[in-house]
mmCIF file of N, CA and C in Angstrom:
data_model
loop_
_atom_site.group_PDB
_atom_site.id
_atom_site.type_symbol
_atom_site.label_atom_id
_atom_site.label_comp_id
_atom_site.label_asym_id
_atom_site.label_seq_id
_atom_site.Cartn_x
_atom_site.Cartn_y
_atom_site.Cartn_z
ATOM 1 N N MET V 886 -29.887 39.574 8.803
ATOM 2 C CA MET V 886 -28.494 39.854 8.217
ATOM 3 C C MET V 886 -27.652 38.715 8.461
ATOM 4 N N ASN V 887 -27.088 38.108 7.463
ATOM 5 C CA ASN V 887 -26.165 36.927 7.572
ATOM 6 C C ASN V 887 -24.679 37.561 7.928
ATOM 7 N N ASP V 888 -23.802 36.521 8.156
ATOM 8 C CA ASP V 888 -22.485 36.927 8.455
ATOM 9 C C ASP V 888 -21.772 37.789 7.431
ATOM 10 N N GLN V 889 -21.862 37.452 6.250
ATOM 11 C CA GLN V 889 -21.157 38.140 5.161
ATOM 12 C C GLN V 889 -21.814 39.595 5.052
ATOM 13 N N GLU V 890 -23.039 39.733 5.218
ATOM 14 C CA GLU V 890 -23.674 41.079 5.063
ATOM 15 C C GLU V 890 -23.239 41.910 6.309
ATOM 16 N N LEU V 891 -23.027 41.313 7.512
ATOM 17 C CA LEU V 891 -22.659 42.063 8.684
ATOM 18 C C LEU V 891 -21.202 42.483 8.559
ATOM 19 N N ARG V 892 -20.386 41.646 7.961
ATOM 20 C CA ARG V 892 -18.857 41.874 7.782
ATOM 21 C C ARG V 892 -18.902 43.150 6.821
ATOM 22 N N VAL V 893 -19.503 42.990 5.753
ATOM 23 C CA VAL V 893 -19.505 44.150 4.764
ATOM 24 C C VAL V 893 -20.063 45.441 5.449
ATOM 25 N N SER V 894 -21.058 45.417 6.216
ATOM 26 C CA SER V 894 -21.494 46.678 6.933
ATOM 27 C C SER V 894 -20.474 47.134 7.951
ATOM 28 N N VAL V 895 -19.826 46.340 8.697
ATOM 29 C CA VAL V 895 -18.804 46.832 9.533
ATOM 30 C C VAL V 895 -17.655 47.417 8.843
ATOM 31 N N LEU V 896 -17.341 46.869 7.747
ATOM 32 C CA LEU V 896 -16.193 47.349 6.851
ATOM 33 C C LEU V 896 -16.637 48.740 6.187
ATOM 34 N N GLU V 897 -17.846 48.757 5.885
ATOM 35 C CA GLU V 897 -18.350 50.135 5.298
ATOM 36 C C GLU V 897 -18.313 51.313 6.236
ATOM 37 N N ILE V 898 -18.704 50.863 7.368
ATOM 38 C CA ILE V 898 -18.614 51.912 8.554
ATOM 39 C C ILE V 898 -17.238 52.306 8.860
ATOM 40 N N GLN V 899 -16.371 51.319 8.792
ATOM 41 C CA GLN V 899 -14.898 51.519 9.052
ATOM 42 C C GLN V 899 -14.276 52.555 8.012
ATOM 43 N N ASN V 900 -14.606 52.191 6.747
ATOM 44 C CA ASN V 900 -14.159 53.013 5.632
ATOM 45 C C ASN V 900 -14.768 54.442 5.535
ATOM 46 N N ARG V 901 -15.996 54.485 5.676
ATOM 47 C CA ARG V 901 -16.711 55.693 5.574
ATOM 48 C C ARG V 901 -16.461 56.707 6.702
ATOM 49 N N TYR V 902 -16.455 56.246 7.914
ATOM 50 C CA TYR V 902 -16.059 57.208 9.063
ATOM 51 C C TYR V 902 -14.806 57.155 9.718
ATOM 52 N N GLY V 903 -13.993 56.124 9.189
ATOM 53 C CA GLY V 903 -12.565 55.977 9.681
ATOM 54 C C GLY V 903 -12.712 55.497 11.118
ATOM 55 N N THR V 904 -13.677 54.721 11.399
ATOM 56 C CA THR V 904 -13.903 54.120 12.804
ATOM 57 C C THR V 904 -13.026 52.898 12.757
ATOM 58 N N PRO V 905 -12.126 52.930 13.824
ATOM 59 C CA PRO V 905 -11.163 51.891 14.014
ATOM 60 C C PRO V 905 -11.883 50.605 14.440
ATOM 61 N N ILE V 906 -11.378 49.558 14.277
ATOM 62 C CA ILE V 906 -11.882 48.101 14.675
ATOM 63 C C ILE V 906 -11.840 48.179 16.209
ATOM 64 N N ALA V 907 -10.849 48.840 16.802
ATOM 65 C CA ALA V 907 -10.737 48.868 18.333
ATOM 66 C C ALA V 907 -11.945 49.494 18.930
ATOM 67 N N PHE V 908 -12.407 50.673 18.282
ATOM 68 C CA PHE V 908 -13.610 51.346 18.717
ATOM 69 C C PHE V 908 -14.822 50.352 18.760
ATOM 70 N N ILE V 909 -15.043 49.738 17.581
ATOM 71 C CA ILE V 909 -16.153 48.797 17.488
ATOM 72 C C ILE V 909 -16.053 47.653 18.489
ATOM 73 N N ALA V 910 -14.882 47.117 18.726
ATOM 74 C CA ALA V 910 -14.668 46.045 19.662
ATOM 75 C C ALA V 910 -15.012 46.535 21.010
ATOM 76 N N ASN V 911 -14.425 47.733 21.323
ATOM 77 C CA ASN V 911 -14.619 48.316 22.699
ATOM 78 C C ASN V 911 -16.166 48.411 22.999
ATOM 79 N N LYS V 912 -16.987 48.953 22.056
ATOM 80 C CA LYS V 912 -18.423 49.096 22.133
ATOM 81 C C LYS V 912 -19.206 47.677 22.403
ATOM 82 N N CYS V 913 -18.490 46.693 21.896
ATOM 83 C CA CYS V 913 -19.127 45.350 21.962
ATOM 84 C C CYS V 913 -18.476 44.525 23.082
ATOM 85 N N GLY V 914 -17.435 45.037 23.779
ATOM 86 C CA GLY V 914 -17.005 44.521 24.967
ATOM 87 C C GLY V 914 -16.078 43.266 24.669
ATOM 88 N N VAL V 915 -15.396 43.195 23.505
ATOM 89 C CA VAL V 915 -14.537 42.089 23.091
ATOM 90 C C VAL V 915 -13.243 42.813 22.465
ATOM 91 N N SER V 916 -12.334 41.909 22.367
ATOM 92 C CA SER V 916 -10.979 42.423 22.062
ATOM 93 C C SER V 916 -11.018 42.794 20.428
ATOM 94 N N ARG V 917 -10.033 43.685 20.044
ATOM 95 C CA ARG V 917 -9.886 44.037 18.617
ATOM 96 C C ARG V 917 -9.505 42.763 17.898
ATOM 97 N N GLU V 918 -8.655 41.900 18.318
ATOM 98 C CA GLU V 918 -8.249 40.779 17.681
ATOM 99 C C GLU V 918 -9.389 39.747 17.294
ATOM 100 N N HIS V 919 -10.296 39.672 18.164
ATOM 101 C CA HIS V 919 -11.541 38.896 18.094
ATOM 102 C C HIS V 919 -12.401 39.367 16.906
ATOM 103 N N ILE V 920 -12.663 40.661 16.831
ATOM 104 C CA ILE V 920 -13.398 41.232 15.778
ATOM 105 C C ILE V 920 -12.749 41.223 14.418
ATOM 106 N N SER V 921 -11.342 41.443 14.544
ATOM 107 C CA SER V 921 -10.620 41.478 13.244
ATOM 108 C C SER V 921 -10.419 40.137 12.704
ATOM 109 N N ARG V 922 -10.208 39.060 13.502
ATOM 110 C CA ARG V 922 -10.257 37.713 13.068
ATOM 111 C C ARG V 922 -11.663 37.260 12.377
ATOM 112 N N TRP V 923 -12.668 37.689 12.986
ATOM 113 C CA TRP V 923 -13.953 37.381 12.304
ATOM 114 C C TRP V 923 -14.166 38.174 10.978
ATOM 115 N N LEU V 924 -13.753 39.415 10.973
ATOM 116 C CA LEU V 924 -13.905 40.104 9.703
ATOM 117 C C LEU V 924 -13.167 39.588 8.468
ATOM 118 N N HIS V 925 -12.012 39.021 8.840
ATOM 119 C CA HIS V 925 -11.033 38.610 7.779
ATOM 120 C C HIS V 925 -11.054 37.108 7.597
ATOM 121 N N ASN V 926 -11.793 36.276 8.258
ATOM 122 C CA ASN V 926 -11.707 34.828 8.188
ATOM 123 C C ASN V 926 -13.272 34.384 8.227
ATOM 124 N N ASP V 927 -13.648 33.898 7.092
ATOM 125 C CA ASP V 927 -15.075 33.422 6.885
ATOM 126 C C ASP V 927 -15.366 32.297 7.699
ATOM 127 N N SER V 928 -14.278 31.550 8.190
ATOM 128 C CA SER V 928 -14.574 30.355 8.985
ATOM 129 C C SER V 928 -14.614 30.529 10.500
ATOM 130 N N TYR V 929 -14.147 31.840 10.907
ATOM 131 C CA TYR V 929 -14.164 32.255 12.330
ATOM 132 C C TYR V 929 -15.573 32.568 12.775
ATOM 133 N N LEU V 930 -16.118 31.877 13.829
ATOM 134 C CA LEU V 930 -17.312 32.156 14.239
ATOM 135 C C LEU V 930 -17.434 33.047 15.468
ATOM 136 N N ILE V 931 -18.514 33.848 15.603
ATOM 137 C CA ILE V 931 -18.681 34.693 16.803
ATOM 138 C C ILE V 931 -20.057 34.277 17.302
ATOM 139 N N SER V 932 -20.434 34.737 18.611
ATOM 140 C CA SER V 932 -21.718 34.408 19.235
ATOM 141 C C SER V 932 -22.832 35.232 18.641
ATOM 142 N N ASN V 933 -23.996 34.662 18.713
ATOM 143 C CA ASN V 933 -25.157 35.460 18.344
ATOM 144 C C ASN V 933 -25.378 36.775 19.212
ATOM 145 N N GLU V 934 -24.982 36.742 20.324
ATOM 146 C CA GLU V 934 -25.007 38.023 21.202
ATOM 147 C C GLU V 934 -24.063 39.163 20.689
ATOM 148 N N LEU V 935 -22.867 38.597 20.202
ATOM 149 C CA LEU V 935 -21.786 39.578 19.676
ATOM 150 C C LEU V 935 -22.439 40.131 18.254
ATOM 151 N N LYS V 936 -22.990 39.196 17.473
ATOM 152 C CA LYS V 936 -23.622 39.600 16.247
ATOM 153 C C LYS V 936 -24.666 40.718 16.505
ATOM 154 N N THR V 937 -25.501 40.483 17.535
ATOM 155 C CA THR V 937 -26.500 41.571 17.786
ATOM 156 C C THR V 937 -25.889 42.847 18.115
ATOM 157 N N LYS V 938 -24.870 42.786 18.963
ATOM 158 C CA LYS V 938 -24.267 44.030 19.241
ATOM 159 C C LYS V 938 -23.797 44.732 18.164
ATOM 160 N N ILE V 939 -23.154 44.005 17.255
ATOM 161 C CA ILE V 939 -22.474 44.591 15.990
ATOM 162 C C ILE V 939 -23.580 45.079 15.199
ATOM 163 N N LYS V 940 -24.731 44.463 15.051
ATOM 164 C CA LYS V 940 -25.886 44.962 14.208
ATOM 165 C C LYS V 940 -26.266 46.344 14.759
ATOM 166 N N LEU V 941 -26.423 46.402 16.144
ATOM 167 C CA LEU V 941 -26.915 47.676 16.797
ATOM 168 C C LEU V 941 -25.864 48.818 16.485
ATOM 169 N N ILE V 942 -24.606 48.562 16.419
ATOM 170 C CA ILE V 942 -23.641 49.630 16.154
ATOM 171 C C ILE V 942 -23.707 49.936 14.620
ATOM 172 N N THR V 943 -23.753 48.986 13.723
ATOM 173 C CA THR V 943 -23.807 49.391 12.369
ATOM 174 C C THR V 943 -25.137 49.998 12.036
ATOM 175 N N LYS V 944 -26.247 49.974 12.819
ATOM 176 C CA LYS V 944 -27.423 50.729 12.549
ATOM 177 C C LYS V 944 -27.365 52.026 13.373
ATOM 178 N N GLY V 945 -26.379 52.342 14.184
ATOM 179 C CA GLY V 945 -26.114 53.482 14.875
ATOM 180 C C GLY V 945 -27.111 53.699 16.092
ATOM 181 N N THR V 946 -27.509 52.559 16.769
ATOM 182 C CA THR V 946 -28.342 52.561 17.817
ATOM 183 C C THR V 946 -27.642 52.343 19.135
ATOM 184 N N VAL V 947 -26.362 52.332 19.171
ATOM 185 C CA VAL V 947 -25.636 52.131 20.322
ATOM 186 C C VAL V 947 -25.000 53.497 20.729
ATOM 187 N N ASP V 948 -25.009 53.854 22.037
ATOM 188 C CA ASP V 948 -24.473 55.113 22.449
ATOM 189 C C ASP V 948 -22.833 54.994 22.388
#
């Protein structure tokens, strides 16, 4: 899953379930601002470790 697909997936979850960015950021162990910058700025990069955590959340495999 590339960055753009991952961004779309996060936004779909946010829209579908009303999940706030703060909840997703908390599950990943980063700030809401960090996730928000990445979501809305294509040139903002995040670590592969964080991408993996976000993928797990979007797939529903994180408690």
